[in-house]
Amino acid sequence: FMMRIIMHARSTQQKLASMALVVCAAALLMVFCLFSASNIHTTGKWNNQLLRRRLDELPTSVEEIANFYIQNANRTVAVEERESPVSAEQQIAPSNEEAATQDSTQEETAPQETTASEPQSQELVASSTVYLLSKHELEATKHLTKLHSDMCSANWDESHPPLPYDCCDPNAPVNAVPLFGGLTNALKMILLGGVKSWEEHRCFFVDESQSHLNKPDEQGVRHGFLHKYMEPIGLPLDHPMVVKAREENRIAQRDWSEFWNDLHARRAYGDVSKLPFLGFQEIEGHNLKRNLIRRLWRPHPKYRQASCSAMEITHGLKPAEYMAFSVRRGDKGEEKFSFTELSEYINEAEKQLHRFSTFEQNQQVPKIFVATDDCSVLPEFRNMRPAWTFVSECDVEENSKAAAQNGFALRDFKKWGEAAEDAHFTKFFTEIYAMAMSRVFIGVGYTNVSWWVYFL
């Protein structure tokens, strides 16, 4: 194209100017290629920051998160990334998420519980440990006490009313948002799918027809999953708007990737959305998710009460007066994920003890609540620090019948009995509550559990 410009130039001056432009363009292209090639073969800090920004797990710097959370949750976040030895072939291997998408209708190819926590592609070569630390200790205590009061009382509806699922254009298509992956992964995709629906002025319902969580009974009939544990999310299938949309062929089947692969649809940090149907003329991405997640997260009273009772009575936890660990095992090992060494939790915990008045005054280490899908980590923690007090749902006798005590794997969900499934999610809800209300939370940023706790 540039050469044609030179050939068609009428004057010598025009030809010289065109040639100079071609030379400059070629030089820039050469520099760009060399720079790109050097970056492909490095896994330095610059690449990690770029990866973190693109994946939107967390803001990319302490400065960004400080500016945001000083105004909102009075917390700050630091990110520490640890490289894991991954070969070039592993870096370009297709992700579990991509493979699961191709065979999403087959029970034996169940997607991983955290398939959408990072779309992975070729870039997932590091595990990230997330530390949520109070910025102003007194304000943090006040904030977490209020959160506990809201989540453990009937006032939850007053401070965080249910989302207006029927607020949309009645003549627009109705979105079918899939229930995909494990519980926190599925809820995250529903949250983002709901936001996208409201942005499109559409209503939505949750499509559980292909979900591994909605396993069929002995007769092959699926009876639904979410209704067993959560208050209604989205329009019910028999809602007049859904029924009419089916009759008029206005059901839009959506894929989870539509809500994750695009940064705007993911509501990335700093991204601004306009959602008049939700009452937001403009709202920043993280603030939006933090607002909506507390209105979507509505376990049935049975599980809310059990969670709050376990925190207060069983474990003796008071909001903001303890530390929480999240240790994920199970099928995470199948996702080229490098498990964080347990000693790293201990080392980081020791760095944060000064945030507790009991330690500053008399060197008393606060209780540490351990949330994990692998209960074998408890003895290891206790052997590392015998004088510390570790509490966990793993210690509760009633939870001995819970499924996935030695590592959660979504592909095994279809084998769970009803009692084991109920015990598992009773334990899991308590862990979510306990992590959300801790003063210091140490978890793995790659997991959906940490993502959920972070915004909750």
mmCIF file of N, CA, C and O in Angstrom, residues 223-314:
data_model
loop_
_atom_site.group_PDB
_atom_site.id
_atom_site.type_symbol
_atom_site.label_atom_id
_atom_site.label_comp_id
_atom_site.label_asym_id
_atom_site.label_seq_id
_atom_site.Cartn_x
_atom_site.Cartn_y
_atom_site.Cartn_z
ATOM 1 N N HIS A 223 -33.772 -32.146 38.677
ATOM 2 C CA HIS A 223 -34.750 -31.407 39.467
ATOM 3 C C HIS A 223 -34.277 -30.006 39.856
ATOM 4 O O HIS A 223 -34.962 -29.297 40.588
ATOM 5 N N GLY A 224 -33.104 -29.600 39.380
ATOM 6 C CA GLY A 224 -32.594 -28.273 39.710
ATOM 7 C C GLY A 224 -31.654 -28.317 40.898
ATOM 8 O O GLY A 224 -31.705 -29.216 41.743
ATOM 9 N N PHE A 225 -30.778 -27.322 40.965
ATOM 10 C CA PHE A 225 -29.775 -27.266 42.035
ATOM 11 C C PHE A 225 -29.897 -26.019 42.901
ATOM 12 O O PHE A 225 -29.993 -26.108 44.130
ATOM 13 N N LEU A 226 -29.890 -24.846 42.286
ATOM 14 C CA LEU A 226 -29.807 -23.596 43.048
ATOM 15 C C LEU A 226 -30.923 -23.455 44.067
ATOM 16 O O LEU A 226 -30.703 -22.945 45.173
ATOM 17 N N HIS A 227 -32.128 -23.884 43.714
ATOM 18 C CA HIS A 227 -33.272 -23.673 44.606
ATOM 19 C C HIS A 227 -33.101 -24.401 45.935
ATOM 20 O O HIS A 227 -33.736 -24.052 46.927
ATOM 21 N N LYS A 228 -32.214 -25.401 45.976
ATOM 22 C CA LYS A 228 -32.005 -26.139 47.224
ATOM 23 C C LYS A 228 -31.240 -25.321 48.252
ATOM 24 O O LYS A 228 -31.384 -25.537 49.462
ATOM 25 N N TYR A 229 -30.417 -24.379 47.791
ATOM 26 C CA TYR A 229 -29.526 -23.660 48.689
ATOM 27 C C TYR A 229 -29.700 -22.140 48.677
ATOM 28 O O TYR A 229 -29.379 -21.487 49.671
ATOM 29 N N MET A 230 -30.185 -21.605 47.574
ATOM 30 C CA MET A 230 -30.232 -20.153 47.422
ATOM 31 C C MET A 230 -31.653 -19.675 47.163
ATOM 32 O O MET A 230 -32.481 -20.391 46.591
ATOM 33 N N GLU A 231 -31.931 -18.439 47.606
ATOM 34 C CA GLU A 231 -33.176 -17.802 47.225
ATOM 35 C C GLU A 231 -33.156 -17.567 45.713
ATOM 36 O O GLU A 231 -32.092 -17.599 45.087
ATOM 37 N N PRO A 232 -34.319 -17.350 45.091
ATOM 38 C CA PRO A 232 -34.382 -17.266 43.624
ATOM 39 C C PRO A 232 -33.389 -16.272 43.030
ATOM 40 O O PRO A 232 -33.208 -15.164 43.525
ATOM 41 N N ILE A 233 -32.728 -16.706 41.955
ATOM 42 C CA ILE A 233 -31.814 -15.864 41.191
ATOM 43 C C ILE A 233 -32.315 -15.858 39.746
ATOM 44 O O ILE A 233 -32.451 -16.918 39.131
ATOM 45 N N GLY A 234 -32.581 -14.680 39.211
ATOM 46 C CA GLY A 234 -33.141 -14.590 37.875
ATOM 47 C C GLY A 234 -34.637 -14.885 37.899
ATOM 48 O O GLY A 234 -35.229 -15.178 38.944
ATOM 49 N N LEU A 235 -35.260 -14.820 36.740
ATOM 50 C CA LEU A 235 -36.687 -15.117 36.646
ATOM 51 C C LEU A 235 -36.921 -16.620 36.758
ATOM 52 O O LEU A 235 -36.132 -17.411 36.237
ATOM 53 N N PRO A 236 -38.010 -17.031 37.426
ATOM 54 C CA PRO A 236 -38.332 -18.464 37.430
ATOM 55 C C PRO A 236 -38.744 -18.917 36.030
ATOM 56 O O PRO A 236 -39.204 -18.119 35.213
ATOM 57 N N LEU A 237 -38.582 -20.200 35.757
ATOM 58 C CA LEU A 237 -38.868 -20.713 34.422
ATOM 59 C C LEU A 237 -40.331 -20.557 34.026
ATOM 60 O O LEU A 237 -40.659 -20.507 32.834
ATOM 61 N N ASP A 238 -41.219 -20.496 35.030
ATOM 62 C CA ASP A 238 -42.649 -20.352 34.727
ATOM 63 C C ASP A 238 -43.115 -18.900 34.796
ATOM 64 O O ASP A 238 -44.324 -18.638 34.783
ATOM 65 N N HIS A 239 -42.183 -17.960 34.870
ATOM 66 C CA HIS A 239 -42.569 -16.546 34.891
ATOM 67 C C HIS A 239 -43.229 -16.190 33.548
ATOM 68 O O HIS A 239 -42.786 -16.659 32.482
ATOM 69 N N PRO A 240 -44.286 -15.384 33.561
ATOM 70 C CA PRO A 240 -44.991 -15.033 32.317
ATOM 71 C C PRO A 240 -44.071 -14.494 31.224
ATOM 72 O O PRO A 240 -44.262 -14.806 30.043
ATOM 73 N N MET A 241 -43.041 -13.701 31.609
ATOM 74 C CA MET A 241 -42.153 -13.159 30.579
ATOM 75 C C MET A 241 -41.304 -14.255 29.935
ATOM 76 O O MET A 241 -41.015 -14.199 28.738
ATOM 77 N N VAL A 242 -40.912 -15.269 30.724
ATOM 78 C CA VAL A 242 -40.140 -16.378 30.174
ATOM 79 C C VAL A 242 -41.031 -17.243 29.282
ATOM 80 O O VAL A 242 -40.641 -17.639 28.173
ATOM 81 N N VAL A 243 -42.230 -17.527 29.764
ATOM 82 C CA VAL A 243 -43.165 -18.350 28.992
ATOM 83 C C VAL A 243 -43.488 -17.685 27.656
ATOM 84 O O VAL A 243 -43.456 -18.322 26.593
ATOM 85 N N LYS A 244 -43.773 -16.405 27.693
ATOM 86 C CA LYS A 244 -44.104 -15.673 26.467
ATOM 87 C C LYS A 244 -42.908 -15.625 25.520
ATOM 88 O O LYS A 244 -43.049 -15.770 24.296
ATOM 89 N N ALA A 245 -41.707 -15.428 26.072
ATOM 90 C CA ALA A 245 -40.509 -15.385 25.235
ATOM 91 C C ALA A 245 -40.287 -16.722 24.538
ATOM 92 O O ALA A 245 -39.857 -16.771 23.373
ATOM 93 N N ARG A 246 -40.568 -17.824 25.237
ATOM 94 C CA ARG A 246 -40.435 -19.145 24.609
ATOM 95 C C ARG A 246 -41.433 -19.289 23.471
ATOM 96 O O ARG A 246 -41.097 -19.796 22.379
ATOM 97 N N GLU A 247 -42.661 -18.868 23.733
ATOM 98 C CA GLU A 247 -43.692 -18.980 22.704
ATOM 99 C C GLU A 247 -43.336 -18.164 21.471
ATOM 100 O O GLU A 247 -43.646 -18.568 20.345
ATOM 101 N N GLU A 248 -42.674 -17.036 21.666
ATOM 102 C CA GLU A 248 -42.335 -16.141 20.556
ATOM 103 C C GLU A 248 -40.901 -16.331 20.066
ATOM 104 O O GLU A 248 -40.399 -15.518 19.291
ATOM 105 N N ASN A 249 -40.259 -17.401 20.547
ATOM 106 C CA ASN A 249 -38.887 -17.729 20.120
ATOM 107 C C ASN A 249 -37.924 -16.575 20.397
ATOM 108 O O ASN A 249 -37.088 -16.226 19.566
ATOM 109 N N ARG A 250 -38.029 -15.995 21.609
ATOM 110 C CA ARG A 250 -37.170 -14.866 21.989
ATOM 111 C C ARG A 250 -36.189 -15.241 23.100
ATOM 112 O O ARG A 250 -35.681 -14.369 23.799
ATOM 113 N N ILE A 251 -35.910 -16.530 23.287
ATOM 114 C CA ILE A 251 -34.933 -16.954 24.288
ATOM 115 C C ILE A 251 -33.536 -16.892 23.657
ATOM 116 O O ILE A 251 -33.294 -17.490 22.596
ATOM 117 N N ALA A 252 -32.645 -16.164 24.269
ATOM 118 C CA ALA A 252 -31.263 -16.033 23.776
ATOM 119 C C ALA A 252 -30.340 -16.885 24.650
ATOM 120 O O ALA A 252 -30.101 -16.552 25.822
ATOM 121 N N GLN A 253 -29.844 -17.994 24.110
ATOM 122 C CA GLN A 253 -28.917 -18.856 24.836
ATOM 123 C C GLN A 253 -27.546 -18.182 24.889
ATOM 124 O O GLN A 253 -26.942 -17.920 23.859
ATOM 125 N N ARG A 254 -27.061 -17.905 26.082
ATOM 126 C CA ARG A 254 -25.779 -17.222 26.235
ATOM 127 C C ARG A 254 -24.723 -18.200 26.732
ATOM 128 O O ARG A 254 -25.030 -19.186 27.411
ATOM 129 N N ASP A 255 -23.477 -17.889 26.411
ATOM 130 C CA ASP A 255 -22.353 -18.704 26.854
ATOM 131 C C ASP A 255 -21.562 -17.921 27.897
ATOM 132 O O ASP A 255 -21.432 -16.692 27.807
ATOM 133 N N TRP A 256 -21.023 -18.640 28.902
ATOM 134 C CA TRP A 256 -20.301 -17.954 29.977
ATOM 135 C C TRP A 256 -19.140 -17.102 29.450
ATOM 136 O O TRP A 256 -18.790 -16.079 30.026
ATOM 137 N N SER A 257 -18.522 -17.541 28.330
ATOM 138 C CA SER A 257 -17.372 -16.815 27.804
ATOM 139 C C SER A 257 -17.735 -15.389 27.376
ATOM 140 O O SER A 257 -16.874 -14.508 27.349
ATOM 141 N N GLU A 258 -19.000 -15.153 27.050
ATOM 142 C CA GLU A 258 -19.435 -13.808 26.667
ATOM 143 C C GLU A 258 -19.283 -12.826 27.827
ATOM 144 O O GLU A 258 -19.127 -11.625 27.610
ATOM 145 N N PHE A 259 -19.336 -13.348 29.046
ATOM 146 C CA PHE A 259 -19.288 -12.490 30.232
ATOM 147 C C PHE A 259 -17.900 -12.425 30.843
ATOM 148 O O PHE A 259 -17.697 -11.738 31.839
ATOM 149 N N TRP A 260 -16.931 -13.144 30.251
ATOM 150 C CA TRP A 260 -15.607 -13.220 30.874
ATOM 151 C C TRP A 260 -14.480 -12.804 29.948
ATOM 152 O O TRP A 260 -13.520 -12.161 30.364
ATOM 153 N N ASN A 261 -14.549 -13.159 28.683
ATOM 154 C CA ASN A 261 -13.428 -12.891 27.789
ATOM 155 C C ASN A 261 -13.275 -11.419 27.449
ATOM 156 O O ASN A 261 -12.188 -10.974 27.063
ATOM 157 N N ASP A 262 -14.334 -10.661 27.579
ATOM 158 C CA ASP A 262 -14.292 -9.228 27.308
ATOM 159 C C ASP A 262 -14.170 -8.466 28.625
ATOM 160 O O ASP A 262 -14.940 -8.708 29.567
ATOM 161 N N LEU A 263 -13.210 -7.558 28.704
ATOM 162 C CA LEU A 263 -12.960 -6.849 29.965
ATOM 163 C C LEU A 263 -14.159 -6.024 30.410
ATOM 164 O O LEU A 263 -14.434 -5.923 31.611
ATOM 165 N N HIS A 264 -14.866 -5.410 29.477
ATOM 166 C CA HIS A 264 -16.036 -4.625 29.873
ATOM 167 C C HIS A 264 -17.125 -5.535 30.420
ATOM 168 O O HIS A 264 -17.732 -5.233 31.455
ATOM 169 N N ALA A 265 -17.366 -6.658 29.756
ATOM 170 C CA ALA A 265 -18.382 -7.589 30.243
ATOM 171 C C ALA A 265 -17.986 -8.165 31.592
ATOM 172 O O ALA A 265 -18.847 -8.527 32.396
ATOM 173 N N ARG A 266 -16.673 -8.224 31.870
ATOM 174 C CA ARG A 266 -16.189 -8.719 33.158
ATOM 175 C C ARG A 266 -16.254 -7.631 34.229
ATOM 176 O O ARG A 266 -16.046 -7.908 35.403
ATOM 177 N N ARG A 267 -16.530 -6.409 33.808
ATOM 178 C CA ARG A 267 -16.594 -5.248 34.727
ATOM 179 C C ARG A 267 -15.261 -5.113 35.455
ATOM 180 O O ARG A 267 -15.173 -5.142 36.691
ATOM 181 N N ALA A 268 -14.214 -4.954 34.663
ATOM 182 C CA ALA A 268 -12.861 -4.875 35.196
ATOM 183 C C ALA A 268 -12.678 -3.623 36.040
ATOM 184 O O ALA A 268 -13.465 -2.677 35.977
ATOM 185 N N TYR A 269 -11.619 -3.632 36.835
ATOM 186 C CA TYR A 269 -11.304 -2.495 37.696
ATOM 187 C C TYR A 269 -11.149 -1.228 36.854
ATOM 188 O O TYR A 269 -10.417 -1.201 35.858
ATOM 189 N N GLY A 270 -11.861 -0.170 37.213
ATOM 190 C CA GLY A 270 -11.798 1.097 36.501
ATOM 191 C C GLY A 270 -12.790 1.221 35.362
ATOM 192 O O GLY A 270 -13.043 2.324 34.881
ATOM 193 N N ASP A 271 -13.354 0.086 34.920
ATOM 194 C CA ASP A 271 -14.347 0.127 33.846
ATOM 195 C C ASP A 271 -15.650 0.739 34.373
ATOM 196 O O ASP A 271 -16.059 0.476 35.506
ATOM 197 N N VAL A 272 -16.288 1.557 33.569
ATOM 198 C CA VAL A 272 -17.521 2.236 33.981
ATOM 199 C C VAL A 272 -18.701 1.655 33.218
ATOM 200 O O VAL A 272 -18.659 1.502 31.992
ATOM 201 N N SER A 273 -19.755 1.319 33.946
ATOM 202 C CA SER A 273 -20.979 0.779 33.346
ATOM 203 C C SER A 273 -22.135 1.736 33.580
ATOM 204 O O SER A 273 -22.193 2.429 34.605
ATOM 205 N N LYS A 274 -23.061 1.751 32.638
ATOM 206 C CA LYS A 274 -24.298 2.522 32.766
ATOM 207 C C LYS A 274 -25.453 1.533 32.822
ATOM 208 O O LYS A 274 -25.737 0.839 31.850
ATOM 209 N N LEU A 275 -26.125 1.459 33.973
ATOM 210 C CA LEU A 275 -27.170 0.471 34.192
ATOM 211 C C LEU A 275 -28.404 1.145 34.794
ATOM 212 O O LEU A 275 -28.694 1.004 35.989
ATOM 213 N N PRO A 276 -29.154 1.879 33.989
ATOM 214 C CA PRO A 276 -30.324 2.591 34.517
ATOM 215 C C PRO A 276 -31.375 1.654 35.110
ATOM 216 O O PRO A 276 -32.092 2.051 36.046
ATOM 217 N N PHE A 277 -31.475 0.428 34.617
ATOM 218 C CA PHE A 277 -32.463 -0.506 35.156
ATOM 219 C C PHE A 277 -32.129 -0.901 36.597
ATOM 220 O O PHE A 277 -32.995 -1.353 37.339
ATOM 221 N N LEU A 278 -30.846 -0.733 36.985
ATOM 222 C CA LEU A 278 -30.444 -1.010 38.366
ATOM 223 C C LEU A 278 -30.283 0.266 39.179
ATOM 224 O O LEU A 278 -29.892 0.220 40.341
ATOM 225 N N GLY A 279 -30.554 1.393 38.564
ATOM 226 C CA GLY A 279 -30.438 2.665 39.268
ATOM 227 C C GLY A 279 -29.060 3.280 39.226
ATOM 228 O O GLY A 279 -28.782 4.210 39.986
ATOM 229 N N PHE A 280 -28.180 2.775 38.363
ATOM 230 C CA PHE A 280 -26.822 3.314 38.266
ATOM 231 C C PHE A 280 -26.660 4.047 36.940
ATOM 232 O O PHE A 280 -26.635 3.419 35.878
ATOM 233 N N GLN A 281 -26.527 5.358 37.008
ATOM 234 C CA GLN A 281 -26.235 6.103 35.786
ATOM 235 C C GLN A 281 -24.805 5.817 35.327
ATOM 236 O O GLN A 281 -24.546 5.638 34.150
ATOM 237 N N GLU A 282 -23.900 5.756 36.288
ATOM 238 C CA GLU A 282 -22.517 5.339 36.032
ATOM 239 C C GLU A 282 -21.977 4.709 37.313
ATOM 240 O O GLU A 282 -22.192 5.229 38.400
ATOM 241 N N ILE A 283 -21.264 3.588 37.156
ATOM 242 C CA ILE A 283 -20.679 2.935 38.324
ATOM 243 C C ILE A 283 -19.428 2.173 37.902
ATOM 244 O O ILE A 283 -19.397 1.542 36.841
ATOM 245 N N GLU A 284 -18.381 2.273 38.735
ATOM 246 C CA GLU A 284 -17.096 1.623 38.468
ATOM 247 C C GLU A 284 -17.237 0.102 38.635
ATOM 248 O O GLU A 284 -18.032 -0.383 39.436
ATOM 249 N N GLY A 285 -16.428 -0.662 37.880
ATOM 250 C CA GLY A 285 -16.578 -2.104 37.807
ATOM 251 C C GLY A 285 -16.514 -2.843 39.127
ATOM 252 O O GLY A 285 -17.396 -3.641 39.449
ATOM 253 N N HIS A 286 -15.477 -2.608 39.943
ATOM 254 C CA HIS A 286 -15.364 -3.322 41.211
ATOM 255 C C HIS A 286 -16.451 -2.881 42.191
ATOM 256 O O HIS A 286 -16.972 -3.694 42.948
ATOM 257 N N ASN A 287 -16.780 -1.616 42.172
ATOM 258 C CA ASN A 287 -17.840 -1.139 43.050
ATOM 259 C C ASN A 287 -19.173 -1.769 42.669
ATOM 260 O O ASN A 287 -19.997 -2.103 43.532
ATOM 261 N N LEU A 288 -19.394 -1.935 41.357
ATOM 262 C CA LEU A 288 -20.618 -2.575 40.879
ATOM 263 C C LEU A 288 -20.713 -4.010 41.379
ATOM 264 O O LEU A 288 -21.743 -4.430 41.926
ATOM 265 N N LYS A 289 -19.619 -4.771 41.224
ATOM 266 C CA LYS A 289 -19.646 -6.174 41.645
ATOM 267 C C LYS A 289 -19.815 -6.296 43.160
ATOM 268 O O LYS A 289 -20.538 -7.178 43.644
ATOM 269 N N ARG A 290 -19.167 -5.406 43.889
ATOM 270 C CA ARG A 290 -19.295 -5.455 45.353
ATOM 271 C C ARG A 290 -20.721 -5.141 45.789
ATOM 272 O O ARG A 290 -21.236 -5.716 46.748
ATOM 273 N N ASN A 291 -21.368 -4.230 45.067
ATOM 274 C CA ASN A 291 -22.753 -3.877 45.390
ATOM 275 C C ASN A 291 -23.703 -5.022 45.066
ATOM 276 O O ASN A 291 -24.547 -5.401 45.893
ATOM 277 N N LEU A 292 -23.565 -5.589 43.879
ATOM 278 C CA LEU A 292 -24.528 -6.583 43.422
ATOM 279 C C LEU A 292 -24.322 -7.953 44.059
ATOM 280 O O LEU A 292 -25.285 -8.698 44.259
ATOM 281 N N ILE A 293 -23.074 -8.294 44.388
ATOM 282 C CA ILE A 293 -22.810 -9.629 44.922
ATOM 283 C C ILE A 293 -23.505 -9.823 46.272
ATOM 284 O O ILE A 293 -23.957 -10.913 46.606
ATOM 285 N N ARG A 294 -23.645 -8.738 47.021
ATOM 286 C CA ARG A 294 -24.306 -8.845 48.327
ATOM 287 C C ARG A 294 -25.824 -8.920 48.186
ATOM 288 O O ARG A 294 -26.512 -9.240 49.149
ATOM 289 N N ARG A 295 -26.315 -8.618 47.007
ATOM 290 C CA ARG A 295 -27.757 -8.723 46.762
ATOM 291 C C ARG A 295 -28.096 -10.042 46.063
ATOM 292 O O ARG A 295 -29.232 -10.487 46.120
ATOM 293 N N LEU A 296 -27.123 -10.627 45.413
ATOM 294 C CA LEU A 296 -27.334 -11.921 44.767
ATOM 295 C C LEU A 296 -27.053 -13.071 45.731
ATOM 296 O O LEU A 296 -27.713 -14.109 45.679
ATOM 297 N N TRP A 297 -26.060 -12.890 46.620
ATOM 298 C CA TRP A 297 -25.675 -13.946 47.579
ATOM 299 C C TRP A 297 -26.733 -14.026 48.677
ATOM 300 O O TRP A 297 -26.692 -13.311 49.667
ATOM 301 N N ARG A 298 -27.690 -14.953 48.510
ATOM 302 C CA ARG A 298 -28.797 -15.059 49.448
ATOM 303 C C ARG A 298 -29.080 -16.533 49.744
ATOM 304 O O ARG A 298 -30.057 -17.115 49.227
ATOM 305 N N PRO A 299 -28.230 -17.179 50.553
ATOM 306 C CA PRO A 299 -28.525 -18.559 50.960
ATOM 307 C C PRO A 299 -29.835 -18.606 51.736
ATOM 308 O O PRO A 299 -30.249 -17.618 52.360
ATOM 309 N N HIS A 300 -30.490 -19.741 51.708
ATOM 310 C CA HIS A 300 -31.718 -19.905 52.477
ATOM 311 C C HIS A 300 -31.437 -19.680 53.967
ATOM 312 O O HIS A 300 -30.315 -19.919 54.431
ATOM 313 N N PRO A 301 -32.437 -19.224 54.735
ATOM 314 C CA PRO A 301 -32.238 -18.964 56.173
ATOM 315 C C PRO A 301 -31.575 -20.118 56.917
ATOM 316 O O PRO A 301 -30.761 -19.893 57.810
ATOM 317 N N LYS A 302 -31.913 -21.338 56.538
ATOM 318 C CA LYS A 302 -31.324 -22.509 57.203
ATOM 319 C C LYS A 302 -29.805 -22.459 57.152
ATOM 320 O O LYS A 302 -29.121 -22.704 58.158
ATOM 321 N N TYR A 303 -29.245 -22.116 56.004
ATOM 322 C CA TYR A 303 -27.794 -22.110 55.842
ATOM 323 C C TYR A 303 -27.178 -20.830 56.412
ATOM 324 O O TYR A 303 -26.051 -20.870 56.930
ATOM 325 N N ARG A 304 -27.883 -19.716 56.319
ATOM 326 C CA ARG A 304 -27.370 -18.485 56.939
ATOM 327 C C ARG A 304 -27.252 -18.668 58.445
ATOM 328 O O ARG A 304 -26.243 -18.314 59.055
ATOM 329 N N GLN A 305 -28.304 -19.210 59.050
ATOM 330 C CA GLN A 305 -28.301 -19.397 60.501
ATOM 331 C C GLN A 305 -27.235 -20.405 60.930
ATOM 332 O O GLN A 305 -26.547 -20.208 61.934
ATOM 333 N N ALA A 306 -27.098 -21.481 60.161
ATOM 334 C CA ALA A 306 -26.089 -22.489 60.495
ATOM 335 C C ALA A 306 -24.686 -21.893 60.400
ATOM 336 O O ALA A 306 -23.817 -22.169 61.236
ATOM 337 N N SER A 307 -24.455 -21.055 59.388
ATOM 338 C CA SER A 307 -23.137 -20.449 59.207
ATOM 339 C C SER A 307 -22.805 -19.499 60.346
ATOM 340 O O SER A 307 -21.697 -19.535 60.909
ATOM 341 N N CYS A 308 -23.743 -18.642 60.686
ATOM 342 C CA CYS A 308 -23.496 -17.671 61.756
ATOM 343 C C CYS A 308 -23.342 -18.358 63.103
ATOM 344 O O CYS A 308 -22.511 -17.963 63.923
ATOM 345 N N SER A 309 -24.134 -19.405 63.321
ATOM 346 C CA SER A 309 -24.028 -20.150 64.570
ATOM 347 C C SER A 309 -22.683 -20.850 64.680
ATOM 348 O O SER A 309 -22.049 -20.846 65.748
ATOM 349 N N ALA A 310 -22.230 -21.438 63.590
ATOM 350 C CA ALA A 310 -20.928 -22.113 63.603
ATOM 351 C C ALA A 310 -19.805 -21.132 63.890
ATOM 352 O O ALA A 310 -18.876 -21.425 64.648
ATOM 353 N N MET A 311 -19.880 -19.948 63.274
ATOM 354 C CA MET A 311 -18.853 -18.941 63.526
ATOM 355 C C MET A 311 -18.796 -18.555 64.989
ATOM 356 O O MET A 311 -17.730 -18.539 65.610
ATOM 357 N N GLU A 312 -19.944 -18.219 65.545
ATOM 358 C CA GLU A 312 -19.994 -17.648 66.886
ATOM 359 C C GLU A 312 -19.889 -18.700 67.984
ATOM 360 O O GLU A 312 -19.149 -18.513 68.960
ATOM 361 N N ILE A 313 -20.624 -19.797 67.845
ATOM 362 C CA ILE A 313 -20.705 -20.785 68.926
ATOM 363 C C ILE A 313 -19.654 -21.883 68.772
ATOM 364 O O ILE A 313 -18.900 -22.183 69.704
ATOM 365 N N THR A 314 -19.600 -22.483 67.590
ATOM 366 C CA THR A 314 -18.673 -23.607 67.386
ATOM 367 C C THR A 314 -17.216 -23.151 67.411
ATOM 368 O O THR A 314 -16.369 -23.770 68.063
#
